[in-house]
Short mmCIF file of C-alpha atoms in Angstrom, two decimals:
data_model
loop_
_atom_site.label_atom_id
_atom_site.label_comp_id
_atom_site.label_asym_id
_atom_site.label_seq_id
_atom_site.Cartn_x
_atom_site.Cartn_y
_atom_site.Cartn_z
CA UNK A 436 83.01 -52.07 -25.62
CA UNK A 437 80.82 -52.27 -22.43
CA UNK A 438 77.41 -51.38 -22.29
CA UNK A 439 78.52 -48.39 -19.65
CA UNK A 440 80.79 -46.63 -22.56
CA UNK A 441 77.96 -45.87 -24.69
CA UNK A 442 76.30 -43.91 -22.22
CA UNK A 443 76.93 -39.81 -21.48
CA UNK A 444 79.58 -39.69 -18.71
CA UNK A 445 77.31 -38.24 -15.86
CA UNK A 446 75.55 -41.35 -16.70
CA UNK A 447 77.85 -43.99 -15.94
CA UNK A 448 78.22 -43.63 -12.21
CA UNK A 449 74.18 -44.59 -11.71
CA UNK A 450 74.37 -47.97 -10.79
CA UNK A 451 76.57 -47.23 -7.92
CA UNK A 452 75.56 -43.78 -6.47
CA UNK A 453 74.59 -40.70 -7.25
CA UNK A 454 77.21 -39.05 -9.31
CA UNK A 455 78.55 -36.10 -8.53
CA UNK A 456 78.14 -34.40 -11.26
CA UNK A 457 74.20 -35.07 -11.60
CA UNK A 458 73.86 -34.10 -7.35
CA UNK A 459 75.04 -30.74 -8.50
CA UNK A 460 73.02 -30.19 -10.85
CA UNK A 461 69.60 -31.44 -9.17
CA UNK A 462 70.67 -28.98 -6.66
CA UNK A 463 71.22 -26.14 -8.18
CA UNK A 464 67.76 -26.57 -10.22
CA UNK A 465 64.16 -27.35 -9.60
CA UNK A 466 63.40 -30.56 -7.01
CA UNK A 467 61.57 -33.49 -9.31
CA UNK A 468 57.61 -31.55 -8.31
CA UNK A 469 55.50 -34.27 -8.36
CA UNK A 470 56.59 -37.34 -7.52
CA UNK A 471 53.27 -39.25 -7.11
CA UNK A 472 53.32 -42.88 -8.59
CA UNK A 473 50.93 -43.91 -11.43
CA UNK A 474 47.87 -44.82 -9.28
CA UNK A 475 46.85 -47.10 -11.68
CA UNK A 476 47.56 -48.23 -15.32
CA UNK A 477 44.67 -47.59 -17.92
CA UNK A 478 43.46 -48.93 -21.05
CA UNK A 479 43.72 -45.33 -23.14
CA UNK A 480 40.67 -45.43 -25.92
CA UNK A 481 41.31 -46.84 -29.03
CA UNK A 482 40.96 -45.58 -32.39
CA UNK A 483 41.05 -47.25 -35.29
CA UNK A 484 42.94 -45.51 -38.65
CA UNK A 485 40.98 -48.01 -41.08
CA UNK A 486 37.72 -46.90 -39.91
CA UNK A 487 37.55 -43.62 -38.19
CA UNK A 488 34.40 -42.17 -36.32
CA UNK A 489 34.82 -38.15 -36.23
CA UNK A 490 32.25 -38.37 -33.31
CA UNK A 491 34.25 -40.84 -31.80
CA UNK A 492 37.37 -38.95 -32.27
CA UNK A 493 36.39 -35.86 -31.46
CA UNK A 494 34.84 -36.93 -27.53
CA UNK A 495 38.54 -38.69 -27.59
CA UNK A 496 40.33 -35.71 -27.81
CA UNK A 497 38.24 -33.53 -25.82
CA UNK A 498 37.89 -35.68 -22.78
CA UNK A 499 41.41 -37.48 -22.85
CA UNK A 500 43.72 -35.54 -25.35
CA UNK A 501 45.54 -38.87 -25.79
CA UNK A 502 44.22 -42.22 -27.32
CA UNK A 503 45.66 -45.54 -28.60
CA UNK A 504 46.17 -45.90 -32.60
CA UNK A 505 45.64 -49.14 -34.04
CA UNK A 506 45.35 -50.16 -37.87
CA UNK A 507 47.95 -47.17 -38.79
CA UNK A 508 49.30 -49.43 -41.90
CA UNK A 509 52.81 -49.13 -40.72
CA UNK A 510 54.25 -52.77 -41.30
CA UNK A 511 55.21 -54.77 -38.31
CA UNK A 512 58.73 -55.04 -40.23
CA UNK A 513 59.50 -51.87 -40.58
CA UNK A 514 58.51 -51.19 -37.15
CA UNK A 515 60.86 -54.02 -36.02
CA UNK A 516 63.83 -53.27 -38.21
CA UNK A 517 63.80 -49.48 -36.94
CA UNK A 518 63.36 -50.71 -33.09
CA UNK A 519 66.64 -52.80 -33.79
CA UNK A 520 68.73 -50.07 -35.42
CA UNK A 521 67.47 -46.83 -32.90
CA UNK A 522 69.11 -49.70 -30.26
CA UNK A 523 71.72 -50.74 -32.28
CA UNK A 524 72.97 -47.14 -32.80
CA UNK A 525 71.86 -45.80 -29.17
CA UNK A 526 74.38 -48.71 -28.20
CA UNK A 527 77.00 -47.32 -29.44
CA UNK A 528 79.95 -45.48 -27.70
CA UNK A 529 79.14 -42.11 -26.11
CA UNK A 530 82.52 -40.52 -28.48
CA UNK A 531 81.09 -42.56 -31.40
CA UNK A 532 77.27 -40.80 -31.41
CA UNK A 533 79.05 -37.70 -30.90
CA UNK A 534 81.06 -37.76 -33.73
CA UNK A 535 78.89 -39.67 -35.98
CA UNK A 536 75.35 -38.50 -35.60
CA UNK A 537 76.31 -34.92 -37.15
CA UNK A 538 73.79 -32.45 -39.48
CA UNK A 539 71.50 -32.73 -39.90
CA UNK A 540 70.84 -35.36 -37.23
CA UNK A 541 72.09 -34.45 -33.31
CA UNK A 542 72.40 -36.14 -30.92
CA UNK A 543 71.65 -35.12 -26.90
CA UNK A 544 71.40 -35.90 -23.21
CA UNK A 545 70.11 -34.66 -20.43
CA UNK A 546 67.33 -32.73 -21.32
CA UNK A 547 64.65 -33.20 -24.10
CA UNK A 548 64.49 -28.85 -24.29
CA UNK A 549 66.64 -28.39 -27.74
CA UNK A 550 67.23 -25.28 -30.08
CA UNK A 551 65.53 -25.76 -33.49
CA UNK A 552 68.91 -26.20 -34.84
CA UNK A 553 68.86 -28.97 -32.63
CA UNK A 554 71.34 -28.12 -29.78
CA UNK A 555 70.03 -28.77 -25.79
CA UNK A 556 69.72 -25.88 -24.36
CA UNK A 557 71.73 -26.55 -20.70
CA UNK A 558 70.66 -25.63 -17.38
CA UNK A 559 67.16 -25.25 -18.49
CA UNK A 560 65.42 -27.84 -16.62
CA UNK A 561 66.39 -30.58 -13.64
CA UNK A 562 68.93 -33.62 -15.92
CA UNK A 563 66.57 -35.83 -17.34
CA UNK A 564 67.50 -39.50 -17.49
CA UNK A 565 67.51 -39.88 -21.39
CA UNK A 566 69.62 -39.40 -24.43
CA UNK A 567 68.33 -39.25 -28.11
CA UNK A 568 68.95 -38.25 -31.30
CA UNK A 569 67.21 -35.70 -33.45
CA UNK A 570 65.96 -36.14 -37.04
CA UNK A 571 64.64 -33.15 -39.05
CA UNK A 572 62.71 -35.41 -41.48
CA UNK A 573 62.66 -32.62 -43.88
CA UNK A 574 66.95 -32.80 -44.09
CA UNK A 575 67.57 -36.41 -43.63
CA UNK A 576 68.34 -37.04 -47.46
CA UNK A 577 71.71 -34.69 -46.66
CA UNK A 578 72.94 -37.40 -44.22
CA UNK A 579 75.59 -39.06 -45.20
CA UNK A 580 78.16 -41.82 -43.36
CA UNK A 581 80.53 -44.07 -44.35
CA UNK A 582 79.04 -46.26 -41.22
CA UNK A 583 76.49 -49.18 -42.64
CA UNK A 584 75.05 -49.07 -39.72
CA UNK A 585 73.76 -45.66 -40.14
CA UNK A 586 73.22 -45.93 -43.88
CA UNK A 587 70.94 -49.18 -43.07
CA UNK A 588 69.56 -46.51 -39.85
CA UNK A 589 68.53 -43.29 -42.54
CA UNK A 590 66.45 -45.57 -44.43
CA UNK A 591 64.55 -46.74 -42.45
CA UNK A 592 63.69 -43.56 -40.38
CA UNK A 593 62.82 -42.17 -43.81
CA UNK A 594 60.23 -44.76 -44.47
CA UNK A 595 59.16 -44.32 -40.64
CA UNK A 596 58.84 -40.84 -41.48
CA UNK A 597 56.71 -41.05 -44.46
CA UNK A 598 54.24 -43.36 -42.69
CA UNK A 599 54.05 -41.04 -40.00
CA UNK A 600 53.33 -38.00 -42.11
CA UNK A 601 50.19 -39.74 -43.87
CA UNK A 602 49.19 -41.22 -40.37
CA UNK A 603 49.36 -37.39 -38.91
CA UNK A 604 47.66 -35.62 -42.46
CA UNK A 605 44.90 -38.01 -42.32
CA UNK A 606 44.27 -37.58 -37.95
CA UNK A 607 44.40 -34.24 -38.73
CA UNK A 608 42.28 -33.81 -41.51
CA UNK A 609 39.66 -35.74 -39.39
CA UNK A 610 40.02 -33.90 -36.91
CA UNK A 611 39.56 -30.46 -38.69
CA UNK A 612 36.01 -31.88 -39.51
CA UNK A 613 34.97 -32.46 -36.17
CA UNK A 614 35.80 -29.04 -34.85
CA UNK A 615 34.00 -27.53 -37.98
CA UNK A 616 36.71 -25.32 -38.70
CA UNK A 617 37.13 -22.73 -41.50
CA UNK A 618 39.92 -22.90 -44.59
CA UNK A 619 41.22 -19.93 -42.35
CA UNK A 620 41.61 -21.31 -39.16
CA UNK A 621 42.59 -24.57 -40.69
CA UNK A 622 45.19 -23.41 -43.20
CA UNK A 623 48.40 -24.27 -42.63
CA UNK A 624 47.69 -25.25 -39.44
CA UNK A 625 49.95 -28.18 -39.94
CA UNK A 626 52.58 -28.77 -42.38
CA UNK A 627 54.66 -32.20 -42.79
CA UNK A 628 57.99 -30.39 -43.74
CA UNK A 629 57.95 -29.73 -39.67
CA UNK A 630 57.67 -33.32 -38.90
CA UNK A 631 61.02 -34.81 -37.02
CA UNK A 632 61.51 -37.81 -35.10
CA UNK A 633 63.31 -38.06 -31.70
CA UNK A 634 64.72 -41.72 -30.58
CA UNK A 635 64.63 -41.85 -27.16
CA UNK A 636 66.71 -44.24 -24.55
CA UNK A 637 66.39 -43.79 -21.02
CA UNK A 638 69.12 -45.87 -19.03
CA UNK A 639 67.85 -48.22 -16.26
CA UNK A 640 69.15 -48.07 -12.98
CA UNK A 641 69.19 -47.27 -8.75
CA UNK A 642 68.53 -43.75 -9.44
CA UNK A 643 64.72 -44.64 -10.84
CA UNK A 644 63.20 -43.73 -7.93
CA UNK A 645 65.30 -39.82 -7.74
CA UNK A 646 65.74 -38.89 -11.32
CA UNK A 647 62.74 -38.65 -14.06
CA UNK A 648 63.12 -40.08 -17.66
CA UNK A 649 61.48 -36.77 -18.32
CA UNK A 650 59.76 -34.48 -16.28
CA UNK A 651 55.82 -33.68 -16.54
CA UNK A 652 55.41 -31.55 -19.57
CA UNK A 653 53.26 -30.90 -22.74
CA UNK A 654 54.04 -31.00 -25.93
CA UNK A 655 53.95 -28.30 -28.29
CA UNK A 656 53.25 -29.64 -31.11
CA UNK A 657 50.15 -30.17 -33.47
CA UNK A 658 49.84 -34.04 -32.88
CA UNK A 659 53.19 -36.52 -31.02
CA UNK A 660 52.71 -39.85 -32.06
CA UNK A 661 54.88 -42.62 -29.89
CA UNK A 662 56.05 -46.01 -30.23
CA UNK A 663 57.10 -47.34 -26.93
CA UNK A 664 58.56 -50.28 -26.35
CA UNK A 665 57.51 -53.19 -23.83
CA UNK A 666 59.43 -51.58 -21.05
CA UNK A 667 56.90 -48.91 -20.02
CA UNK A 668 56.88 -46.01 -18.02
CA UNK A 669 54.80 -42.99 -20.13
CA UNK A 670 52.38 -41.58 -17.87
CA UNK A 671 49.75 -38.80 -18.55
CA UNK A 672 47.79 -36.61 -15.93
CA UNK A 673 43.89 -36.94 -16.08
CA UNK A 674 41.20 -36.41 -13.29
CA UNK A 675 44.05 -35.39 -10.84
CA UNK A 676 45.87 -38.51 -10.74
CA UNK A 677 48.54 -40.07 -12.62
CA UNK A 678 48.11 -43.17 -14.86
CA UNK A 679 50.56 -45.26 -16.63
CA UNK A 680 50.06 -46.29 -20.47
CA UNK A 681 50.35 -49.99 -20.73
CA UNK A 682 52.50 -50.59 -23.67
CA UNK A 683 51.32 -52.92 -26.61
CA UNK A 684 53.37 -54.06 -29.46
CA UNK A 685 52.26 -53.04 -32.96
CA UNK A 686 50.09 -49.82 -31.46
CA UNK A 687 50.83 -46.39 -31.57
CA UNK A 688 50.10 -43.13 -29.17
CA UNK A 689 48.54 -40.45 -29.87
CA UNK A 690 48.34 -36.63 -27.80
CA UNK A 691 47.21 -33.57 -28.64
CA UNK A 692 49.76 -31.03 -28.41
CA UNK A 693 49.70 -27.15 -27.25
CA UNK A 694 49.18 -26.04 -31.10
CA UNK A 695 46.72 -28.01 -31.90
CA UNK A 696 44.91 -27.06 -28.42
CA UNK A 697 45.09 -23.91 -29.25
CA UNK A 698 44.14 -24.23 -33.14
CA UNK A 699 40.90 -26.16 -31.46
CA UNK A 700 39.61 -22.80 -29.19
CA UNK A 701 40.46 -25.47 -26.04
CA UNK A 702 38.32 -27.67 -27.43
CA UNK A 703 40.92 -29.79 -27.75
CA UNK A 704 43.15 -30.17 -24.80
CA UNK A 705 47.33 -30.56 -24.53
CA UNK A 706 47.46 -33.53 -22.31
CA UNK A 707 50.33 -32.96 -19.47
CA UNK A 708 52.60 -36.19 -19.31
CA UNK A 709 56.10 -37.88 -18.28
CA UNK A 710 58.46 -40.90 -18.50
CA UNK A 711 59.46 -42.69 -15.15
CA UNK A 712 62.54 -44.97 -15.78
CA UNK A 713 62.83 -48.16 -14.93
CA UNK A 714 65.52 -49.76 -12.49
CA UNK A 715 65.68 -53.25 -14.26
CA UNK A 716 65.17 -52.50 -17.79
CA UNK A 717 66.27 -49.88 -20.44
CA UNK A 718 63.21 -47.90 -22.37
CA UNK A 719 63.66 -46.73 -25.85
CA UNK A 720 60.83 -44.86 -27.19
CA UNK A 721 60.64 -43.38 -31.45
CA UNK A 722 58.72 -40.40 -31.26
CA UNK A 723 57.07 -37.87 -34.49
CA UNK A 724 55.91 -34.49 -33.35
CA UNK A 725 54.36 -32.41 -36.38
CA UNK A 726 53.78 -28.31 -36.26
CA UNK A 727 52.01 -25.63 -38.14
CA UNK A 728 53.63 -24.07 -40.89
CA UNK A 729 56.75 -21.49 -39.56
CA UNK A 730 54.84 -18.63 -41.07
CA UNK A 731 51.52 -19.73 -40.53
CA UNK A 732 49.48 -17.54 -37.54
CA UNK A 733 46.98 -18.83 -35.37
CA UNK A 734 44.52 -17.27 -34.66
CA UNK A 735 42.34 -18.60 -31.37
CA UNK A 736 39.63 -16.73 -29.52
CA UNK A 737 41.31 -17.90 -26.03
CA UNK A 738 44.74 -16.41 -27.39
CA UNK A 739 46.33 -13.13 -29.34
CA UNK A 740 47.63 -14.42 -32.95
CA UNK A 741 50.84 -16.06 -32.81
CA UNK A 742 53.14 -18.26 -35.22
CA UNK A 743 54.92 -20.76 -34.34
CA UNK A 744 58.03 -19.11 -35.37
CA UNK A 745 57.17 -16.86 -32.45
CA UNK A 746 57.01 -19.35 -29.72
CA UNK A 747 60.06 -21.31 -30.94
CA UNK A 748 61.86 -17.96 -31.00
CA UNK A 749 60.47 -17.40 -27.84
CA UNK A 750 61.69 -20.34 -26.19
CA UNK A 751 65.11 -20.23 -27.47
CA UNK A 752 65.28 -16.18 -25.76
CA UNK A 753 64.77 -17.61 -22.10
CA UNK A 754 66.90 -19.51 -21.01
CA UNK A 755 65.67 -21.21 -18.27
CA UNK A 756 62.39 -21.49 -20.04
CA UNK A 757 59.49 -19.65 -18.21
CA UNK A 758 55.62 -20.20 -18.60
CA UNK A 759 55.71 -16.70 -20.34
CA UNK A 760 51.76 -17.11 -21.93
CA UNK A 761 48.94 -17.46 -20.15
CA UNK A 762 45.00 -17.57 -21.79
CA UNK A 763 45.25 -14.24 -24.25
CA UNK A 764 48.68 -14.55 -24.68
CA UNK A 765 51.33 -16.96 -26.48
CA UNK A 766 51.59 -20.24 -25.48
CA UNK A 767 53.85 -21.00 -22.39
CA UNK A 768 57.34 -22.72 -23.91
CA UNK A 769 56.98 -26.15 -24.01
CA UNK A 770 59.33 -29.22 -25.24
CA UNK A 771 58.66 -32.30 -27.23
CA UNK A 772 59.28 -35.93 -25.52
CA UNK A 773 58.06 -39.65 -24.45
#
């Protein structure tokens, strides 16, 4: 099998010219917005999981919303045995994902905006250069294949998963400190049956320069924590300019999502950010995004009380997705990527 089979077929055009199919639909949606380059690429602060300064935190995540996680305890095995099976499976033929990455996982293209059952919602945004595959962490153990490859695959995202739920608990706990915050307003604020993981690839190629990995965004989530690859390309928006986030093997990075923003009173802020592919190179990315419990409201003096039930319920009723909250409202809809 070629390397162009495993790819969605609007895809497979992209080294030559624009396919038709993708021209239509940039049309008929939103232009790219900004299309500034990274002025520069930035050494992020660093935080470190062994010994963490609330102080230090805290200033972090007021005045960047995004830092550099180092000493997490994940082992650099693991972290390379899951890197080779997301691209081992990603690699695979566009029919084969389809018809092998069923519930609870799902697999996508196009756009990173997906139902919380999991389907993309279509038409929402401008076709973003990526495909993935979701993992409900919560429903993985109901997987089952006949593949090895995706036995081998399950495991390992399970023991992904449960590092990333005590790296997440223990950020957040830490972080709940710092902002001084009651059992109330802490309560449920986020729950690690929410947790999922989205693998990311984003297909090199001539269109780099017309198409975005993903476009700017923020997350909604409580805390997204990323592994990135050497390839690059995640930028975030700070001190209106754009800056690129040099990768570095064995780290992790963090952002503050639009929950936890909110949870915070703005204390905390929801740092805006995209993924610019490459023309050369591939990018795979493993992402964990954490939420509040479903039932759980939040209560914010910037914002009326709102689960995130709500917003997800929200979000799935327009279709395409509007900035429907503003300050004293719910949240604007938001999706989850790197």
């Amino acid at each position: 099998m070629s390397n162009l089979e495993s790819y969605p077929p609007v895809f497979r055009q992209h080294k030559a010219s624009t396919p038709p199919q993708l021209a239509e639909l940039n049309n008929n949606s939103n232009s790219m917005g900004d299309t500034t380059q990274a002025s520069s690429s930035v050494d992020i602060p660093v935080v470190d999981l062994e010994c963490l300064s609330l102080e230090m935190l805290g200033e972090v995540c007021k005045e960047w919303g995004i830092f550099r996680l180092v000493n997490h305890g994940i082992p650099p095995s693991l972290l390379s045995k899951l890197e080779e099976h997301v691209k081992r499976v990603l690699s695979l033929s566009f029919d084969s994902k389809q018809a092998l990455l069923t519930n609870p996982l799902s697999y996508f293209w196009g756009t990173p905006l997906l139902t919380p059952t999991g389907d993309a919602l279509r038409g929402a945004l401008n076709i973003n250069w990526l495909e993935g595959i979701n993992v409900p962490l919560c429903h993985l153990q109901q997987f089952e294949s006949e593949d090895p490859r995706l036995h081998d695959f399950r495991h390992y995202l399970e023991e992904y998963g449960r590092h990333l739920s005590r790296i997440a608990t223990t950020l957040f706990e830490a972080m709940v400190k710092n902002l001084n915050l009651g059992p109330k307003q802490s309560e449920s604020s986020l729950d690690e049956s929410t947790g999922f993981i989205r693998v990311y690839r984003y297909p090199s190629g001539s269109l780099a320069d017309e198409t975005w990995g993903m476009m700017e965004h923020t997350d909604s989530s409580v805390l997204s924590i990323v592994n990135q690859d050497q390839v690059g390309g995640l930028e975030f928006f700070k001190d209106n300019e754009w800056l690129l986030v040099n990768p570095i093997s064995g780290t992790l990075v963090v952002n503050i999502g639009d929950m936890l923003q909110a949870i915070s009173d703005d204390q905390y802020m929801s740092v805006k950010h995209r993924v610019r592919t490459n023309k050369q190179a591939e990018r795979f990315s493993i992402c964990y995004f954490v939420f509040p419990a479903k039932g759980s409201v939040i209560r914010s003096s910037k914002y009326k009380p709102f689960t995130y039930t709500d917003f997800q319920q929200q979000r799935v009723a327009e279709n395409p997705p509007s900035n429907y909250g503003q300050k004293d409202s719910t949240f604007s809809i938001k999706y989850n990527g790197y």
